CSV table of C-alpha atoms and ligand atoms in Angstrom, one decimal:
chain,number,residue,atom,x,y,z
A,1,UNK,CA,102.6,118.8,106.3
A,2,UNK,CA,100.0,118.6,109.0
A,3,UNK,CA,100.6,115.0,110.2
A,4,UNK,CA,97.8,115.0,112.8
A,5,UNK,CA,95.3,116.0,110.1
A,6,UNK,CA,96.6,113.3,107.8
A,7,UNK,CA,96.2,110.7,110.6
A,8,UNK,CA,92.7,112.0,111.3
A,9,UNK,CA,91.7,111.6,107.7
A,10,UNK,CA,93.1,108.0,107.7
A,11,UNK,CA,90.9,107.2,110.7
A,12,UNK,CA,87.9,108.8,109.0
A,13,UNK,CA,88.6,106.7,105.9
A,14,UNK,CA,89.5,103.3,107.3
A,15,UNK,CA,88.1,103.5,110.9
A,16,UNK,CA,89.9,102.7,114.1
A,17,UNK,CA,91.6,99.4,114.7
A,18,UNK,CA,93.6,97.6,117.3
A,19,UNK,CA,96.6,97.7,115.0
A,20,UNK,CA,97.9,101.2,115.3
A,21,UNK,CA,98.7,103.2,112.2
A,22,UNK,CA,102.3,104.4,111.4
A,23,UNK,CA,103.4,107.3,109.3
A,24,UNK,CA,106.1,107.2,106.6
A,25,UNK,CA,107.7,109.7,104.2
A,26,UNK,CA,109.6,109.4,100.9
A,27,UNK,CA,111.3,112.4,99.3
A,28,UNK,CA,111.4,113.5,95.7
A,29,UNK,CA,114.7,114.1,94.1
A,30,UNK,CA,116.6,116.5,91.8
A,31,UNK,CA,119.3,115.3,89.5
A,32,UNK,CA,122.0,118.0,89.9
A,33,UNK,CA,124.1,116.6,87.1
A,34,UNK,CA,124.4,113.3,85.2
A,35,UNK,CA,121.2,113.4,83.2
A,36,UNK,CA,120.2,110.4,81.1
A,37,UNK,CA,123.4,108.7,82.4
A,38,UNK,CA,122.0,106.1,84.8
A,39,UNK,CA,120.7,103.6,82.2
A,40,UNK,CA,124.0,104.1,80.3
A,41,UNK,CA,126.0,102.8,83.3
A,42,UNK,CA,127.8,106.0,84.3
A,43,UNK,CA,128.0,108.5,87.1
A,44,UNK,CA,125.1,110.7,88.4
A,45,UNK,CA,124.8,113.2,91.2
A,46,UNK,CA,121.2,113.4,92.5
A,47,UNK,CA,119.9,114.6,95.9
A,48,UNK,CA,116.7,113.9,97.8
A,49,UNK,CA,114.5,116.9,98.5
A,50,UNK,CA,112.1,117.9,101.3
A,51,UNK,CA,109.1,117.8,99.0
A,52,UNK,CA,107.8,114.3,99.0
A,53,UNK,CA,105.0,111.7,99.6
A,54,UNK,CA,103.6,110.9,103.0
A,55,UNK,CA,101.6,107.8,104.0
A,56,UNK,CA,99.7,106.6,106.9
A,57,UNK,CA,99.5,102.8,107.0
A,58,UNK,CA,98.7,99.8,109.1
A,59,UNK,CA,98.3,96.1,108.4
A,60,UNK,CA,94.9,94.4,108.5
A,61,UNK,CA,94.2,90.7,109.1
A,62,UNK,CA,93.0,90.1,105.5
A,63,UNK,CA,94.8,89.7,102.3
A,64,UNK,CA,93.4,92.9,100.8
A,65,UNK,CA,95.2,96.2,100.1
A,66,UNK,CA,93.1,99.3,100.6
A,67,UNK,CA,94.7,102.3,99.0
A,68,UNK,CA,93.6,105.9,98.9
A,69,UNK,CA,95.1,109.3,98.3
A,70,UNK,CA,93.9,112.6,99.8
A,71,UNK,CA,94.4,114.0,96.3
A,72,UNK,CA,91.5,112.1,94.7
A,73,UNK,CA,88.4,110.5,96.1
A,74,UNK,CA,88.7,106.9,94.9
A,75,UNK,CA,89.5,104.1,97.2
A,76,UNK,CA,91.1,101.1,95.6
A,77,UNK,CA,90.7,97.6,97.1
A,78,UNK,CA,92.8,94.6,95.8
A,79,UNK,CA,93.1,91.0,96.8
A,80,UNK,CA,96.8,90.2,96.9
A,81,UNK,CA,96.2,86.5,96.5
A,82,UNK,CA,94.9,87.2,93.0
A,83,UNK,CA,97.2,88.0,90.0
A,84,UNK,CA,98.1,91.7,90.0
A,85,UNK,CA,98.2,93.3,86.5
A,86,UNK,CA,99.0,96.7,85.1
A,87,UNK,CA,95.9,98.7,84.1
A,88,UNK,CA,96.2,102.1,82.6
A,89,UNK,CA,92.9,103.1,84.0
A,90,UNK,CA,94.3,102.5,87.5
A,91,UNK,CA,96.6,105.5,87.1
A,92,UNK,CA,99.0,106.1,90.0
A,93,UNK,CA,97.7,103.1,91.8
A,94,UNK,CA,99.7,101.0,89.4
A,95,UNK,CA,102.9,102.0,91.4
A,96,UNK,CA,101.9,100.6,94.8
A,97,UNK,CA,100.3,97.6,93.1
A,98,UNK,CA,103.4,96.8,91.1
A,99,UNK,CA,105.4,97.0,94.3
A,100,UNK,CA,103.1,94.5,96.1
A,101,UNK,CA,103.3,92.2,93.1
A,102,UNK,CA,107.2,92.2,93.1
A,103,UNK,CA,107.4,91.8,96.8
A,104,UNK,CA,105.2,88.6,96.5
A,105,UNK,CA,107.1,87.5,93.4
A,106,UNK,CA,110.4,87.7,95.4
A,107,UNK,CA,108.9,85.3,98.0
A,108,UNK,CA,108.1,87.8,100.7
A,109,UNK,CA,105.0,87.0,102.6
A,110,UNK,CA,102.9,90.1,103.1
A,111,UNK,CA,99.5,90.8,104.8
A,112,UNK,CA,96.9,93.2,103.5
A,113,UNK,CA,97.1,96.7,104.7
A,114,UNK,CA,95.5,100.1,104.5
A,115,UNK,CA,97.4,103.0,103.1
A,116,UNK,CA,96.5,106.7,102.8
A,117,UNK,CA,98.9,108.7,100.7
A,118,UNK,CA,99.3,112.4,100.4
A,119,UNK,CA,101.9,114.5,98.6
A,120,UNK,CA,103.7,117.8,98.6
A,121,UNK,CA,105.5,116.8,95.4
A,122,UNK,CA,104.1,118.0,92.1
A,123,UNK,CA,103.1,114.9,90.2
A,124,UNK,CA,104.6,114.2,86.8
A,125,UNK,CA,107.0,117.1,86.9
A,126,UNK,CA,110.3,115.4,86.8
A,127,UNK,CA,110.9,115.3,90.6
A,128,UNK,CA,110.4,111.6,90.8
A,129,UNK,CA,106.9,111.3,92.2
A,130,UNK,CA,106.8,107.8,90.8
A,131,UNK,CA,110.0,106.6,92.3
A,132,UNK,CA,108.9,108.2,95.6
A,133,UNK,CA,105.6,106.3,95.7
A,134,UNK,CA,107.3,103.0,94.7
A,135,UNK,CA,110.1,103.3,97.2
A,136,UNK,CA,107.6,104.4,99.9
A,137,UNK,CA,105.3,101.5,99.3
A,138,UNK,CA,108.3,99.1,99.3
A,139,UNK,CA,109.4,100.6,102.6
A,140,UNK,CA,105.9,100.4,104.1
A,141,UNK,CA,105.5,96.7,103.1
A,142,UNK,CA,108.9,95.8,104.6
A,143,UNK,CA,108.2,97.7,107.8
A,144,UNK,CA,104.6,96.5,108.4
A,145,UNK,CA,105.5,92.9,107.7
A,146,UNK,CA,108.9,92.9,109.5
A,147,UNK,CA,110.8,92.0,106.4
A,148,UNK,CA,114.5,92.7,106.7
A,149,UNK,CA,115.6,94.3,103.5
A,150,UNK,CA,118.2,96.9,102.7
A,151,UNK,CA,117.3,100.3,101.3
A,152,UNK,CA,119.4,99.5,98.3
A,153,UNK,CA,117.3,96.4,97.7
A,154,UNK,CA,114.1,98.5,98.1
A,155,UNK,CA,115.4,100.8,95.4
A,156,UNK,CA,116.1,97.9,93.1
A,157,UNK,CA,112.6,96.5,93.6
A,158,UNK,CA,111.1,100.0,92.8
A,159,UNK,CA,113.2,100.1,89.6
A,160,UNK,CA,112.0,96.7,88.6
A,161,UNK,CA,108.4,97.8,89.0
A,162,UNK,CA,109.1,100.9,86.8
A,163,UNK,CA,110.9,98.8,84.1
A,164,UNK,CA,108.8,95.7,84.0
A,165,UNK,CA,105.3,96.6,85.4
A,166,UNK,CA,104.9,100.3,84.3
A,167,UNK,CA,107.1,99.8,81.2
A,168,UNK,CA,109.5,102.8,81.5
A,169,UNK,CA,113.1,101.7,80.8
A,170,UNK,CA,114.6,104.1,83.4
A,171,UNK,CA,117.8,103.6,85.3
A,172,UNK,CA,118.4,103.4,89.1
A,173,UNK,CA,119.1,107.1,89.9
A,174,UNK,CA,115.7,108.1,91.1
A,175,UNK,CA,114.9,105.1,93.2
A,176,UNK,CA,118.4,105.2,94.7
A,177,UNK,CA,118.2,108.8,95.7
A,178,UNK,CA,114.7,108.5,97.2
A,179,UNK,CA,115.8,105.4,99.2
A,180,UNK,CA,119.3,106.4,100.3
A,181,UNK,CA,119.3,110.3,100.3
A,182,UNK,CA,121.0,112.1,103.1
A,183,UNK,CA,120.2,115.5,104.5
A,184,UNK,CA,122.5,118.3,103.1
A,185,UNK,CA,124.3,115.8,100.9
A,186,UNK,CA,124.3,115.0,97.2
A,187,UNK,CA,125.1,111.5,96.2
A,188,UNK,CA,127.7,110.5,93.7
A,189,UNK,CA,126.5,107.2,92.4
A,190,UNK,CA,128.1,104.8,90.0
A,191,UNK,CA,125.1,103.3,88.2
A,192,UNK,CA,126.8,100.1,87.2
A,193,UNK,CA,128.3,99.1,90.5
A,194,UNK,CA,126.0,101.1,92.8
A,195,UNK,CA,129.1,102.3,94.6
A,196,UNK,CA,128.3,105.7,96.1
A,197,UNK,CA,129.7,108.5,98.0
A,198,UNK,CA,127.9,111.3,99.9
A,199,UNK,CA,129.0,114.8,98.8
A,200,UNK,CA,128.2,117.4,101.5
A,201,UNK,CA,126.4,120.2,99.8
A,202,UNK,CA,127.5,123.4,101.5
A,203,UNK,CA,125.4,125.9,99.6
A,204,UNK,CA,126.0,128.5,102.4
A,205,UNK,CA,125.2,131.8,100.6
A,206,UNK,CA,123.3,130.1,97.8
A,207,UNK,CA,119.8,128.6,97.3
A,208,UNK,CA,118.9,125.6,95.3
A,209,UNK,CA,115.9,126.8,93.4
A,210,UNK,CA,113.5,124.4,91.6
A,211,UNK,CA,111.5,125.9,88.7
A,212,UNK,CA,108.4,124.0,87.7
A,213,UNK,CA,107.5,124.8,84.1
A,214,UNK,CA,104.0,123.3,84.7
A,215,UNK,CA,104.4,121.7,81.3
A,216,UNK,CA,103.4,118.1,81.7
A,217,UNK,CA,105.8,115.7,80.2
A,218,UNK,CA,103.4,114.5,77.5
A,219,UNK,CA,104.7,111.6,75.5
A,220,UNK,CA,107.7,111.6,77.8
A,221,UNK,CA,107.6,107.9,78.4
A,222,UNK,CA,107.7,106.9,74.8
A,223,UNK,CA,110.4,109.4,74.0
A,224,UNK,CA,112.3,108.2,77.0
A,225,UNK,CA,112.3,104.6,75.8
A,226,UNK,CA,113.4,105.9,72.3
A,227,UNK,CA,116.4,107.5,73.9
A,228,UNK,CA,117.2,104.2,75.7
A,229,UNK,CA,117.0,102.4,72.4
A,230,UNK,CA,119.2,104.9,70.6
A,231,UNK,CA,121.8,104.6,73.3
A,232,UNK,CA,121.8,100.8,73.0
A,233,UNK,CA,122.2,101.1,69.3
A,234,UNK,CA,125.1,103.5,69.7
A,235,UNK,CA,126.8,101.1,72.2
A,236,UNK,CA,126.3,98.2,69.9
A,237,UNK,CA,128.0,100.1,67.0
A,238,UNK,CA,131.1,100.7,69.2
A,239,UNK,CA,131.1,97.2,70.5
A,240,UNK,CA,131.6,95.9,67.0
A,241,UNK,CA,135.2,97.2,67.3
A,242,UNK,CA,135.9,97.8,70.9
A,243,UNK,CA,135.3,96.1,74.2
A,244,UNK,CA,133.3,98.7,76.2
A,245,UNK,CA,130.9,97.7,79.0
A,246,UNK,CA,128.5,100.7,78.8
A,247,UNK,CA,128.0,103.8,76.7
A,248,UNK,CA,129.1,106.1,79.4
A,249,UNK,CA,132.5,104.5,79.5
A,250,UNK,CA,133.1,104.8,75.8
A,251,UNK,CA,135.7,107.4,74.8
A,252,UNK,CA,135.0,110.5,72.7
A,253,UNK,CA,137.4,109.1,70.1
A,254,UNK,CA,135.5,105.8,69.9
A,255,UNK,CA,132.1,107.4,69.3
A,256,UNK,CA,133.6,109.7,66.7
A,257,UNK,CA,135.2,106.8,64.9
A,258,UNK,CA,132.5,104.2,65.0
A,259,UNK,CA,129.2,105.9,65.1
A,260,UNK,CA,128.2,106.9,61.6
A,261,UNK,CA,124.6,107.9,62.2
A,262,UNK,CA,124.3,111.6,63.1
A,263,UNK,CA,121.5,111.2,65.6
A,264,UNK,CA,123.1,108.3,67.4
A,265,UNK,CA,126.4,110.2,67.4
A,266,UNK,CA,124.7,113.2,69.1
A,267,UNK,CA,123.1,110.9,71.7
A,268,UNK,CA,126.3,109.2,72.5
A,269,UNK,CA,128.2,112.5,72.6
A,270,UNK,CA,125.9,113.7,75.3
A,271,UNK,CA,126.3,110.5,77.3
A,272,UNK,CA,130.1,110.4,77.1
A,273,UNK,CA,130.6,114.1,77.7
A,274,UNK,CA,128.0,114.3,80.5
A,275,UNK,CA,129.7,111.4,82.3
A,276,UNK,CA,133.0,113.3,82.1
A,277,UNK,CA,131.3,116.4,83.4
A,278,UNK,CA,129.9,114.5,86.4
A,279,UNK,CA,133.4,113.4,87.4
A,280,UNK,CA,134.5,117.1,87.2
A,281,UNK,CA,131.4,118.3,89.0
A,282,UNK,CA,131.9,115.9,91.9
A,283,UNK,CA,135.5,117.1,92.2
A,284,UNK,CA,134.7,120.8,92.3
A,285,UNK,CA,131.8,120.1,94.7
A,286,UNK,CA,134.3,118.5,97.1
A,287,UNK,CA,136.4,121.6,96.9
A,288,UNK,CA,133.2,123.7,97.7
A,289,UNK,CA,133.7,125.5,94.4
A,290,UNK,CA,130.1,126.2,93.7
A,291,UNK,CA,130.9,128.6,90.8
A,292,UNK,CA,132.7,125.9,88.8
A,293,UNK,CA,129.9,123.5,89.7
A,294,UNK,CA,127.3,126.0,88.4
A,295,UNK,CA,129.1,126.4,85.1
A,296,UNK,CA,129.0,122.6,84.6
A,297,UNK,CA,125.2,122.7,85.1
A,298,UNK,CA,124.8,125.2,82.2
A,299,UNK,CA,127.0,123.0,80.0
A,300,UNK,CA,124.9,120.0,81.0
A,301,UNK,CA,121.7,121.8,80.0
A,302,UNK,CA,123.2,122.8,76.6
A,303,UNK,CA,124.1,119.2,75.8
A,304,UNK,CA,120.6,118.0,76.9
A,305,UNK,CA,119.1,120.5,74.6
A,306,UNK,CA,121.3,120.2,71.6
A,307,UNK,CA,122.6,116.7,71.6
A,308,UNK,CA,120.2,114.6,73.6
A,309,UNK,CA,117.2,116.8,72.5
A,310,UNK,CA,115.1,116.2,75.6
A,311,UNK,CA,114.5,119.9,76.6
A,312,UNK,CA,111.8,122.0,75.1
A,313,UNK,CA,110.7,125.6,74.8
A,314,UNK,CA,109.5,125.9,78.4
A,315,UNK,CA,112.6,124.6,80.0
A,316,UNK,CA,114.9,126.5,77.6
A,317,UNK,CA,113.0,129.8,78.3
A,318,UNK,CA,113.8,129.4,82.0
A,319,UNK,CA,117.4,128.5,81.4
A,320,UNK,CA,117.9,131.4,79.0
A,321,UNK,CA,116.6,133.7,81.7
A,322,UNK,CA,118.8,132.2,84.3
A,323,UNK,CA,121.9,132.5,82.1
A,324,UNK,CA,121.5,136.3,81.9
A,325,UNK,CA,120.6,136.9,85.6
A,326,UNK,CA,123.8,137.9,87.5
A,327,UNK,CA,122.7,136.0,90.7
A,328,UNK,CA,122.5,132.6,88.9
A,329,UNK,CA,125.6,130.4,89.0
A,330,UNK,CA,124.2,127.6,87.0
A,331,UNK,CA,121.0,125.9,85.9
A,332,UNK,CA,119.7,122.9,84.0
A,333,UNK,CA,116.6,120.8,83.4
A,334,UNK,CA,116.3,118.0,85.9
A,335,UNK,CA,114.9,114.5,85.3
A,336,UNK,CA,113.8,113.1,82.0
A,337,UNK,CA,113.0,116.4,80.4
A,338,UNK,CA,110.3,117.3,77.8
A,339,UNK,CA,108.8,119.7,80.3
A,340,UNK,CA,108.8,119.3,84.1
A,341,UNK,CA,111.4,121.0,86.3
A,342,UNK,CA,114.7,122.8,86.2
A,343,UNK,CA,117.2,123.4,89.0
A,344,UNK,CA,119.2,126.5,89.5
A,345,UNK,CA,121.9,127.7,92.0
A,346,UNK,CA,121.1,131.3,93.0
A,347,UNK,CA,122.8,133.7,95.4
A,348,UNK,CA,120.5,133.8,98.5
A,349,UNK,CA,120.5,137.6,98.9
A,350,UNK,CA,119.1,138.1,95.4
A,351,UNK,CA,116.9,135.0,95.2
A,352,UNK,CA,113.7,136.9,95.5
A,353,UNK,CA,114.6,139.2,92.7
A,354,UNK,CA,115.6,136.2,90.6
A,355,UNK,CA,112.4,134.3,91.2
A,356,UNK,CA,110.0,137.2,90.7
A,357,UNK,CA,111.7,138.1,87.4
A,358,UNK,CA,112.0,134.5,86.3
A,359,UNK,CA,108.2,133.9,86.8
A,360,UNK,CA,107.3,137.1,84.9
A,361,UNK,CA,109.7,136.4,82.0
A,362,UNK,CA,108.4,132.8,81.8
A,363,UNK,CA,104.8,134.0,81.7
A,364,UNK,CA,105.5,136.6,79.0
A,365,UNK,CA,107.4,134.1,76.8
A,366,UNK,CA,105.3,131.0,77.2
A,367,UNK,CA,101.9,132.2,78.5
A,368,UNK,CA,102.2,129.7,81.3
A,369,UNK,CA,102.5,130.2,85.1
A,370,UNK,CA,105.6,128.6,86.4
A,371,UNK,CA,106.2,127.7,90.1
A,372,UNK,CA,109.2,128.0,92.3
A,373,UNK,CA,110.3,125.9,95.2
A,374,UNK,CA,113.4,126.5,97.3
A,375,UNK,CA,114.7,123.0,97.8
A,376,UNK,CA,116.1,121.6,101.0
A,377,UNK,CA,118.2,118.5,100.6
A,378,UNK,CA,116.6,115.8,102.8
A,379,UNK,CA,117.0,112.3,104.0
A,380,UNK,CA,115.7,109.3,102.0
A,381,UNK,CA,112.6,107.2,102.8
A,382,UNK,CA,111.9,107.0,106.6
A,383,UNK,CA,109.4,106.3,109.3
A,384,UNK,CA,108.1,109.5,110.8
A,385,UNK,CA,105.9,108.1,113.5
A,386,UNK,CA,106.1,104.5,114.7
B,401,GLA,C1,114.1,109.8,84.7
B,401,GLA,C2,114.4,108.4,84.9
B,401,GLA,C3,115.9,108.3,85.5
B,401,GLA,C4,116.9,109.0,84.7
B,401,GLA,C5,116.3,110.5,84.4
B,401,GLA,C6,117.2,111.2,83.4
B,401,GLA,O1,114.0,110.5,85.9
B,401,GLA,O2,113.5,107.8,85.8
B,401,GLA,O3,116.2,106.9,85.6
B,401,GLA,O4,117.2,108.3,83.5
B,401,GLA,O5,115.0,110.5,83.9
B,401,GLA,O6,118.5,111.5,84.0
């Protein structure tokens, strides 16, 4: 990212001012394992990545927010003393607006500000561009207004925006990883207690490859909320007989015994078995056993495809290819699914062969052009230039 160019374009857009502008960054994330587990209260292992959203920002003396992105030409101006409401037509602007609304609702006093966003993160592709812009805006508002607030609290505000303003019933994984990510570490997070542990990711002779199917996640939000509903129903069915706090903590015996509906059973089976897989995955990762970790990724994908039914032709095409390429240790879809991205662990010395062949195979099978990024595991949200 050319930071100086970004700063220049901020000045061209908003002019010079006595208050100097500051530059901030929030990463995207990959979920390595523990997919669709966060809102079921279990364990997940995400990691923040070096692709992300950058922003130049400064306060102004007014109560207006001026927001612009280098990726489109519209400038949005909002008076923060007026009621802030969700508006589909506002598109991505809803995210920063929702954050401003929740900051104010929580009693934080904020001034107006000018923000210019830009991104290296493909939008709507399952790498958490929405969590990135939400956490980034929370961070900017706290920094510009000298509000002392922990990164965890910023993540919780961002989740509240997604749940109650945008209307997606997601869990805490994305916002947590974006806020608290650590370079060269994955995070093992308990989504009920928010207890977490950093797991050093020594990939050494491997690369973490992200494959973007370039299939937009159409209808993903409604399908996502349907999965949340199904899981709640499955939990309710078990709770008629057993005291269990969340679906991820149910036993395989309990779901077998108490869930009569076949679809609900499959959803619950994914959740319970994936949660067990995450515990195993964290263990083998600590032993630096990347081969065993990779196998669990393949198992995770199979369950997401067959039990949770959130994959799709595009993601499966890539995973099928990855399974038969000798340099791939493991691969799975990442994020909500229904298109978007997959992650794969590939031997570094054959990465080029893998990526070239993967793209060609994907094009032949789906008619689409995929994209590949070699991911670096990065820090969470931060100030780049004070
Ligand atoms: C989306 C949601 C997350 C999580 C994943 C699936 O990214 O925002 O909370 O549920 O899907 O693991």
